[in-house]
XYZ file of C-alpha atoms in Angstrom:
533
model
C -19.352 74.404 -105.778
C -17.155 72.169 -104.106
C -18.613 68.643 -102.988
C -18.091 67.438 -99.638
C -15.870 64.149 -99.379
C -17.751 61.099 -98.583
C -17.856 60.010 -94.879
C -16.742 56.484 -94.528
C -17.463 56.238 -90.857
C -19.732 53.624 -89.247
C -23.377 54.917 -88.845
C -23.976 55.528 -85.004
C -26.603 53.337 -83.092
C -29.462 54.830 -81.679
C -29.484 55.081 -77.675
C -32.167 53.853 -75.693
C -33.918 56.322 -73.643
C -33.548 56.924 -70.005
C -36.666 55.916 -69.086
C -36.114 52.688 -70.074
C -32.664 52.182 -68.202
C -34.505 53.506 -64.858
C -37.252 50.937 -65.258
C -34.913 48.565 -65.929
C -32.785 49.143 -62.701
C -35.950 49.081 -60.519
C -37.054 45.874 -61.488
C -33.539 44.248 -60.570
C -33.783 46.009 -57.238
C -37.317 44.593 -56.769
C -36.032 41.234 -57.728
C -32.961 41.128 -55.405
C -35.374 42.234 -52.378
C -37.867 39.334 -53.212
C -35.073 36.875 -53.188
C -33.331 38.149 -50.219
C -36.564 38.093 -47.881
C -37.399 34.496 -49.112
C -33.761 33.192 -48.085
C -33.970 35.376 -44.659
C -37.048 33.993 -43.437
C -35.848 30.261 -43.164
C -32.236 31.373 -41.964
C -34.220 33.527 -39.055
C -36.440 30.287 -38.194
C -33.109 27.835 -38.013
C -31.550 30.035 -35.797
C -34.429 30.722 -33.476
C -34.544 26.980 -33.162
C -30.982 26.517 -32.411
C -31.166 29.134 -29.793
C -34.433 27.591 -28.304
C -32.129 23.932 -28.572
C -29.587 25.578 -26.566
C -31.619 26.907 -24.147
C -33.179 23.604 -23.707
C -29.823 22.046 -23.561
C -28.424 24.332 -20.955
C -31.364 23.637 -18.618
C -31.489 19.967 -19.434
C -31.407 17.866 -16.051
C -32.214 20.513 -14.028
C -34.852 21.258 -11.760
C -35.883 24.325 -13.062
C -39.317 26.287 -13.580
C -39.588 29.284 -15.964
C -40.950 30.730 -12.986
C -37.004 30.207 -11.298
C -35.761 31.309 -14.054
C -37.012 34.681 -13.955
C -34.776 37.639 -12.835
C -38.001 38.762 -10.882
C -38.611 35.719 -9.141
C -39.279 36.090 -5.414
C -38.614 31.947 -4.679
C -35.171 32.192 -6.384
C -34.346 35.111 -4.438
C -35.610 33.170 -1.334
C -33.874 29.803 -1.932
C -30.528 31.945 -2.507
C -30.806 33.399 0.552
C -31.397 29.953 2.343
C -28.043 28.805 0.686
C -26.202 31.518 2.066
C -27.604 31.548 5.625
C -26.765 27.800 5.811
C -23.161 28.555 5.174
C -23.241 31.421 8.069
C -24.996 28.751 10.212
C -21.736 26.269 9.983
C -19.213 29.208 10.561
C -21.564 30.612 13.591
C -21.132 27.063 15.044
C -17.381 26.844 14.548
C -17.265 30.393 16.180
C -19.113 29.419 19.016
C -22.019 31.866 18.073
C -24.881 29.522 19.218
C -27.525 31.882 19.465
C -26.985 33.742 16.299
C -26.830 29.836 14.820
C -30.226 29.400 16.108
C -31.706 32.546 14.733
C -30.289 31.663 11.481
C -31.577 28.244 11.554
C -34.871 29.899 12.579
C -35.214 31.893 9.803
C -34.279 29.116 7.290
C -37.162 26.884 8.182
C -39.511 29.876 8.439
C -38.255 30.358 4.126
C -38.668 26.821 3.379
C -41.925 26.502 4.712
C -42.763 29.338 2.765
C -41.255 27.532 -0.519
C -43.175 24.417 0.435
C -46.631 25.811 0.599
C -46.123 27.380 -2.799
C -44.905 24.346 -4.121
C -48.069 22.481 -2.718
C -50.540 24.390 -4.067
C -48.665 24.992 -7.480
C -48.841 28.807 -8.035
C -45.743 30.955 -7.304
C -44.889 33.274 -4.204
C -46.091 36.721 -4.285
C -43.677 39.632 -3.136
C -46.450 40.195 -0.978
C -46.329 36.849 0.911
C -42.400 36.754 1.291
C -41.240 40.426 1.752
C -41.468 39.952 5.737
C -39.122 36.660 5.110
C -36.990 38.198 2.604
C -36.461 41.414 4.726
C -36.015 39.248 8.292
C -33.477 36.753 6.250
C -31.558 40.342 4.526
C -31.080 41.560 8.199
C -29.205 38.492 9.370
C -27.032 37.866 6.193
C -26.119 41.856 6.761
C -25.259 40.980 10.314
C -23.452 37.870 9.651
C -21.092 39.913 7.444
C -20.872 42.514 10.087
C -19.511 39.571 12.611
C -17.075 38.923 9.416
C -18.534 35.803 8.629
C -17.585 36.416 4.904
C -16.091 34.051 2.193
C -12.738 35.117 2.714
C -12.990 34.350 6.398
C -14.761 31.099 5.978
C -12.181 30.009 3.531
C -9.364 30.981 6.239
C -11.175 29.274 8.766
C -11.604 26.180 6.497
C -8.092 25.990 5.742
C -6.964 26.471 9.242
C -9.610 23.785 9.908
C -8.094 21.511 7.622
C -4.766 21.726 8.552
C -5.572 21.276 12.122
C -6.993 17.727 11.119
C -4.163 17.072 8.742
C -2.212 17.349 11.978
C -4.399 15.102 14.238
C -4.439 12.561 11.482
C -0.901 12.405 11.395
C -0.705 12.114 14.966
C -2.807 9.253 14.855
C -1.097 7.712 12.365
C 2.321 7.763 14.135
C 0.459 6.522 17.170
C -1.232 3.582 15.371
C 2.251 2.721 13.665
C 4.007 2.716 16.954
C 1.260 0.412 18.965
C 0.837 -1.737 16.215
C 4.378 -2.348 15.855
C 4.439 -3.023 19.505
C 1.387 -5.675 19.189
C 3.556 -7.251 17.043
C 6.720 -7.359 18.901
C 4.808 -8.717 21.836
C 5.067 -12.309 23.133
C 1.205 -13.545 23.778
C 0.750 -14.580 27.246
C -0.469 -18.214 26.067
C 3.097 -18.516 24.043
C 4.990 -17.774 27.254
C 2.989 -19.988 29.296
C 3.624 -22.628 26.767
C 7.397 -21.866 26.779
C 7.694 -21.964 30.403
C 5.408 -25.171 30.836
C 7.826 -27.029 27.875
C 10.864 -25.820 30.073
C 9.447 -27.389 33.127
C 8.520 -30.547 31.349
C 11.940 -30.846 29.835
C 14.083 -30.987 33.075
C 11.385 -32.962 34.904
C 10.854 -35.696 32.867
C 13.713 -37.679 32.071
C 12.241 -39.670 29.630
C 12.504 -36.709 27.239
C 16.135 -36.127 27.867
C 16.661 -39.704 26.359
C 16.256 -37.923 22.754
C 19.496 -36.780 23.159
C 21.256 -40.394 23.588
C 19.082 -41.578 20.618
C 20.325 -38.639 18.761
C 23.271 -40.903 17.383
C 20.886 -42.683 15.568
C 19.563 -39.816 13.624
C 22.848 -37.988 13.304
C 23.458 -39.893 9.781
C 20.239 -38.317 8.490
C 21.519 -34.721 9.451
C 24.577 -34.811 7.039
C 22.937 -36.969 4.383
C 22.857 -35.118 1.009
C 20.218 -37.389 -0.698
C 17.557 -36.054 1.708
C 15.373 -32.830 2.019
C 16.950 -30.214 4.462
C 15.109 -27.487 5.649
C 16.046 -24.663 8.190
C 14.317 -22.352 10.465
C 15.789 -19.699 12.692
C 13.346 -18.896 15.307
C 12.361 -18.100 19.240
C 8.595 -19.064 18.419
C 7.646 -22.658 19.128
C 4.314 -22.652 17.959
C 5.135 -21.006 14.677
C 8.171 -23.401 13.978
C 5.606 -26.358 15.135
C 3.271 -25.165 12.024
C 6.027 -24.674 9.640
C 7.132 -28.371 10.426
C 3.746 -29.795 10.792
C 2.528 -28.414 7.139
C 5.628 -29.355 5.629
C 5.312 -32.987 6.740
C 1.637 -33.362 6.257
C 2.034 -31.959 2.554
C 5.400 -34.101 1.730
C 4.974 -36.906 -0.463
C 8.002 -38.613 1.599
C 7.998 -37.375 4.884
C 10.797 -39.847 6.097
C 13.288 -37.898 3.802
C 12.601 -34.578 5.668
C 15.221 -33.196 7.678
C 14.744 -29.681 9.868
C 17.535 -27.936 11.447
C 16.033 -25.536 13.981
C 18.411 -23.038 15.570
C 16.880 -20.714 18.807
C 18.528 -19.113 21.252
C 19.070 -20.418 24.540
C 16.250 -19.294 26.477
C 14.098 -21.167 24.061
C 16.332 -24.169 23.623
C 15.108 -26.721 26.086
C 11.101 -25.561 25.428
C 11.806 -26.355 21.901
C 13.387 -29.659 22.457
C 10.636 -30.941 24.847
C 8.137 -29.668 22.051
C 9.364 -31.604 19.177
C 10.428 -34.410 21.656
C 6.493 -34.702 22.779
C 5.132 -34.854 19.112
C 5.788 -36.507 15.995
C 5.597 -35.192 12.631
C 5.040 -38.126 10.252
C 8.698 -39.068 10.474
C 10.378 -36.116 9.778
C 13.555 -35.970 11.357
C 14.244 -32.571 13.635
C 17.325 -31.494 15.295
C 17.274 -28.464 17.421
C 20.618 -26.199 18.200
C 21.242 -22.868 19.884
C 23.404 -20.712 18.394
C 25.065 -19.754 21.607
C 26.757 -23.070 21.095
C 28.631 -21.710 17.653
C 31.842 -21.097 18.946
C 32.954 -19.291 15.556
C 30.053 -16.622 16.310
C 31.926 -13.914 17.914
C 32.322 -10.033 17.601
C 35.889 -10.374 15.790
C 33.844 -12.793 12.838
C 30.340 -11.384 12.986
C 29.914 -7.459 12.214
C 26.176 -7.492 13.931
C 27.893 -8.655 16.916
C 30.171 -5.677 17.206
C 27.765 -3.339 16.479
C 25.855 -4.572 19.473
C 28.408 -3.777 21.693
C 28.647 -0.188 20.162
C 26.971 2.330 22.562
C 25.664 4.616 19.916
C 24.177 1.665 18.161
C 22.330 0.472 20.820
C 21.227 3.954 21.879
C 19.962 4.291 18.020
C 18.183 1.195 18.099
C 16.796 0.937 21.771
C 15.982 4.343 22.642
C 15.442 6.121 19.492
C 16.193 9.629 20.983
C 19.178 10.785 18.788
C 17.308 11.738 15.369
C 14.195 13.775 16.414
C 11.979 10.883 15.348
C 13.027 10.948 11.792
C 13.826 7.376 11.668
C 10.331 5.512 11.517
C 9.962 3.115 14.373
C 9.827 0.063 12.056
C 13.651 0.572 11.293
C 14.135 0.616 15.712
C 12.833 -3.007 15.853
C 15.629 -4.657 17.851
C 14.602 -8.014 16.366
C 16.685 -6.872 13.227
C 19.634 -7.017 15.415
C 19.043 -10.628 16.974
C 21.482 -13.069 15.504
C 18.587 -15.211 14.834
C 17.354 -12.684 12.221
C 20.955 -12.610 10.699
C 21.982 -16.613 10.694
C 20.535 -16.928 7.207
C 24.100 -15.094 5.903
C 26.000 -17.913 8.129
C 24.140 -21.139 6.716
C 27.524 -22.638 5.398
C 28.979 -22.294 8.496
C 26.092 -23.575 10.600
C 25.774 -26.422 8.626
C 29.217 -27.372 6.952
C 28.594 -30.635 5.713
C 25.476 -29.918 3.544
C 25.100 -29.369 -0.200
C 21.783 -27.579 -0.918
C 19.065 -26.666 1.697
C 15.479 -24.551 2.046
C 15.698 -21.824 4.103
C 12.041 -21.169 5.828
C 10.902 -18.281 7.982
C 8.819 -19.108 11.002
C 5.658 -17.093 9.854
C 4.960 -19.137 6.949
C 2.528 -22.310 6.309
C 3.737 -25.132 3.451
C 0.580 -26.404 1.700
C 2.488 -28.260 -1.384
C 5.197 -30.849 -1.715
C 8.561 -29.092 -1.946
C 11.043 -31.872 -2.891
C 11.119 -30.207 -6.337
C 12.882 -27.099 -4.988
C 15.948 -29.814 -4.547
C 16.191 -30.502 -8.055
C 15.844 -27.070 -9.509
C 18.762 -26.002 -11.466
C 19.846 -22.459 -10.404
C 22.307 -22.135 -13.004
C 25.364 -21.296 -11.229
C 23.606 -19.267 -8.899
C 23.618 -19.267 -5.056
C 20.117 -18.285 -4.073
C 16.599 -19.220 -5.626
C 14.177 -16.704 -4.753
C 10.729 -15.401 -6.125
C 11.258 -12.101 -7.374
C 8.738 -9.400 -5.907
C 9.457 -6.434 -8.435
C 5.384 -6.541 -10.348
C 5.246 -3.245 -8.618
C 7.775 -0.477 -8.611
C 8.016 -0.365 -5.089
C 10.239 -3.748 -4.709
C 12.730 -2.458 -6.901
C 16.422 -1.660 -5.422
C 16.204 1.625 -5.262
C 13.507 1.484 -2.471
C 15.635 -0.195 -0.297
C 18.713 1.265 -0.179
C 20.311 5.196 -0.492
C 20.948 5.849 -3.882
C 22.653 9.021 -3.194
C 25.414 7.354 -1.679
C 28.387 6.637 -4.306
C 29.162 3.600 -3.152
C 25.362 2.289 -3.841
C 25.333 4.050 -7.322
C 28.147 2.646 -8.618
C 27.451 -1.117 -7.768
C 23.987 -1.385 -8.134
C 21.249 -0.815 -10.847
C 18.590 0.927 -8.840
C 15.940 -0.454 -11.147
C 17.278 -4.206 -10.287
C 14.183 -6.430 -8.953
C 13.710 -7.045 -5.644
C 13.262 -10.555 -4.261
C 11.994 -12.256 -0.868
C 13.444 -13.643 2.162
C 11.124 -16.479 3.640
C 11.434 -19.300 1.143
C 14.812 -19.617 -0.540
C 16.910 -22.322 -1.854
C 20.446 -22.189 -1.033
C 23.294 -23.932 -3.272
C 25.982 -23.985 -0.476
C 28.752 -25.090 -2.706
C 28.499 -22.162 -4.899
C 28.114 -20.033 -1.586
C 31.179 -21.400 -0.144
C 33.250 -21.011 -3.531
C 32.031 -17.376 -4.230
C 32.588 -16.651 -0.346
C 29.038 -14.886 0.191
C 29.355 -14.477 3.622
C 32.662 -12.176 3.146
C 30.329 -10.015 0.754
C 27.817 -9.763 3.381
C 30.330 -8.660 5.987
C 31.846 -6.412 3.739
C 28.469 -4.468 3.227
C 27.680 -4.755 6.811
C 31.201 -2.855 7.544
C 30.113 -0.171 5.178
C 27.003 0.297 6.774
C 28.300 1.216 10.409
C 27.150 4.629 10.140
C 23.820 3.450 8.656
C 24.141 5.560 5.413
C 23.449 2.542 2.912
C 20.777 1.201 4.220
C 18.280 1.774 7.821
C 17.719 -2.012 9.236
C 16.782 -5.350 8.619
C 17.782 -8.576 6.697
C 16.613 -7.719 3.076
C 18.945 -4.410 2.029
C 21.834 -6.521 2.884
C 20.272 -9.413 1.435
C 19.977 -7.596 -2.015
C 23.657 -6.653 -1.741
C 25.086 -9.622 -1.211
C 23.318 -11.719 -3.262
C 23.278 -9.391 -6.321
C 23.962 -11.074 -9.551
C 23.776 -14.324 -7.575
C 20.329 -14.927 -7.533
C 17.987 -17.258 -9.668
C 14.145 -16.361 -10.194
C 11.615 -18.746 -8.868
C 8.154 -19.249 -10.229
C 6.063 -16.954 -8.526
C 3.688 -19.966 -7.298
C 6.576 -21.280 -4.714
C 6.339 -18.183 -2.370
C 3.075 -16.295 -1.634
C 3.492 -13.100 0.091
C 1.364 -10.655 2.205
C -1.029 -12.303 4.231
C 0.384 -10.437 7.321
C -0.570 -6.874 5.880
C -2.483 -6.970 2.769
C -5.461 -8.738 0.400
C -3.783 -11.349 -1.430
C -5.399 -12.826 -4.493
C -7.219 -16.464 -3.319
C -6.398 -17.822 -6.767
C -2.708 -17.221 -5.561
C -3.529 -18.538 -2.288
C -4.914 -21.591 -3.493
C -2.080 -22.387 -5.746
C 0.844 -21.136 -3.771
C 2.931 -23.714 -2.272
C 4.397 -21.552 1.029
C 2.130 -18.792 1.978
C 4.051 -15.705 3.822
C 2.568 -13.880 6.603
C 5.141 -11.121 5.974
C 4.122 -7.688 8.113
C 2.789 -7.222 11.472
C -0.286 -9.049 11.356
C 1.001 -12.368 12.301
C -1.526 -15.320 12.528
C -0.550 -16.465 16.334
C -1.488 -12.531 17.272
C -4.952 -10.641 18.260
C -3.792 -8.594 15.609
C -3.421 -10.938 12.725
C -6.269 -11.210 9.763
C -9.082 -13.094 10.492
C -9.495 -14.480 6.623
C -6.268 -15.773 6.694
C -6.247 -17.497 10.320
C -7.790 -20.617 9.721
C -5.168 -21.472 6.819
C -2.423 -21.678 9.664
C -5.149 -22.827 12.261
C -5.238 -26.097 10.552
C -1.771 -26.952 11.441
C -2.541 -26.732 15.017
C -3.737 -29.413 17.410
C -5.641 -26.874 19.883
C -6.562 -30.190 21.606
C -2.985 -30.735 23.052
C -3.171 -30.503 26.602
C -0.333 -28.218 26.996
C -2.040 -25.803 24.453
C -5.123 -26.254 26.483
C -3.358 -25.593 29.845
C -1.999 -22.509 28.528
C -5.383 -21.185 26.581
C -3.769 -21.165 23.047
C -6.421 -20.708 20.831
């Protein structure tokens, strides 16, 4: 019998029984269940804490109770009805339905009494207590909806009301602007009286007219370029007097100060009389009238030529040709007055002078100005304080940059500056023919397309590239229309009442009037006679 060959395979391991594997799986499952249950417990608690925290945050700062937050709250329902009813009361009154508005108001009071009583006894309202009030209010609210007092109607009416109020406001603003401009242009009765009284005194008192003969003694001072020369072009006697008086009182060397005053023929005698009757600490004062300037004629001066044009006169004096599109401030005829435009002819008015300080008649001088005459203008013609600290005072706000001529020659962001206190180098002025530049731009603006009106826009064009900036403390502006920093006022050398609220008018700003008043002698017999105060 043949033997079986040997089996060299590895012996097979004995397998565990099925019972063992089932038991092991069961233990693992139990262990996982225990672990998961332990982890889920703190998570659910933290989630609960987070939810309660968010709830607290959402109601934080609200005067809400649990009873008011309940969806079945009677108090909340009553409060919501009251809020809606109040809105309907307003609409009912607007619709002139006063009876219905009264009924709503009465029911609102009844509901508010219920809420107040419940708050006092600190117990919630019950449905039984509030049933009648809720029903009655619901009926009124339903009636309001039938009367089209719904939200859409309310919005439309409110829009119409707002539009009406805006139209009224625009109308009031326009009237206010017109009346303010009229008030600014008027001559107060007291100043008119002063002019008449001085004119009478001039022609009646021969002693005053002797001043004309003594003029030869002061003639040398009028052309002495070693002195401090100032000029004022004005028809306002009292305002001009304040400029001269404040300059003399604050000058270290008043005997070196010379004032050149130019007025019109109407006020010439009165101006001469006032400055002959009063002394200003040795300041030399010379008065002229522009009607005596033979070179001042329509063939040479564009403004005079424009005044003779019927369209120009109609535009500025009637204002009926553009349907009111141009603001009234641009229609002020004073802008066409030669006294306003003489500032562009200073070398012709004072042919012997080399340097001069121009002052408007609505300024007060409160520092010595002699240092202005030694200022180096670096070859420029005009020394002025710049006003471009704000965007409003740059060139593009004064000129029409849609016009190609303006756009081609001037930087729209160039810095504006102010008339009112200007140092003029008349030697450079004549050399550069500045008056000719002014004439060029006036002729180009015959149709008023480059700028509307005034002397500042043509001044910005005329002195473009010829203006030297001065320290802002030399010239503080805004006392005639806005609030000015008191520190600037205290440090300012010249205070300018530019704007409509001039200090000699009733519409002047009261807080700035004392700065002007202290240079007026209200005890003067003529001022008392004319009730100037």
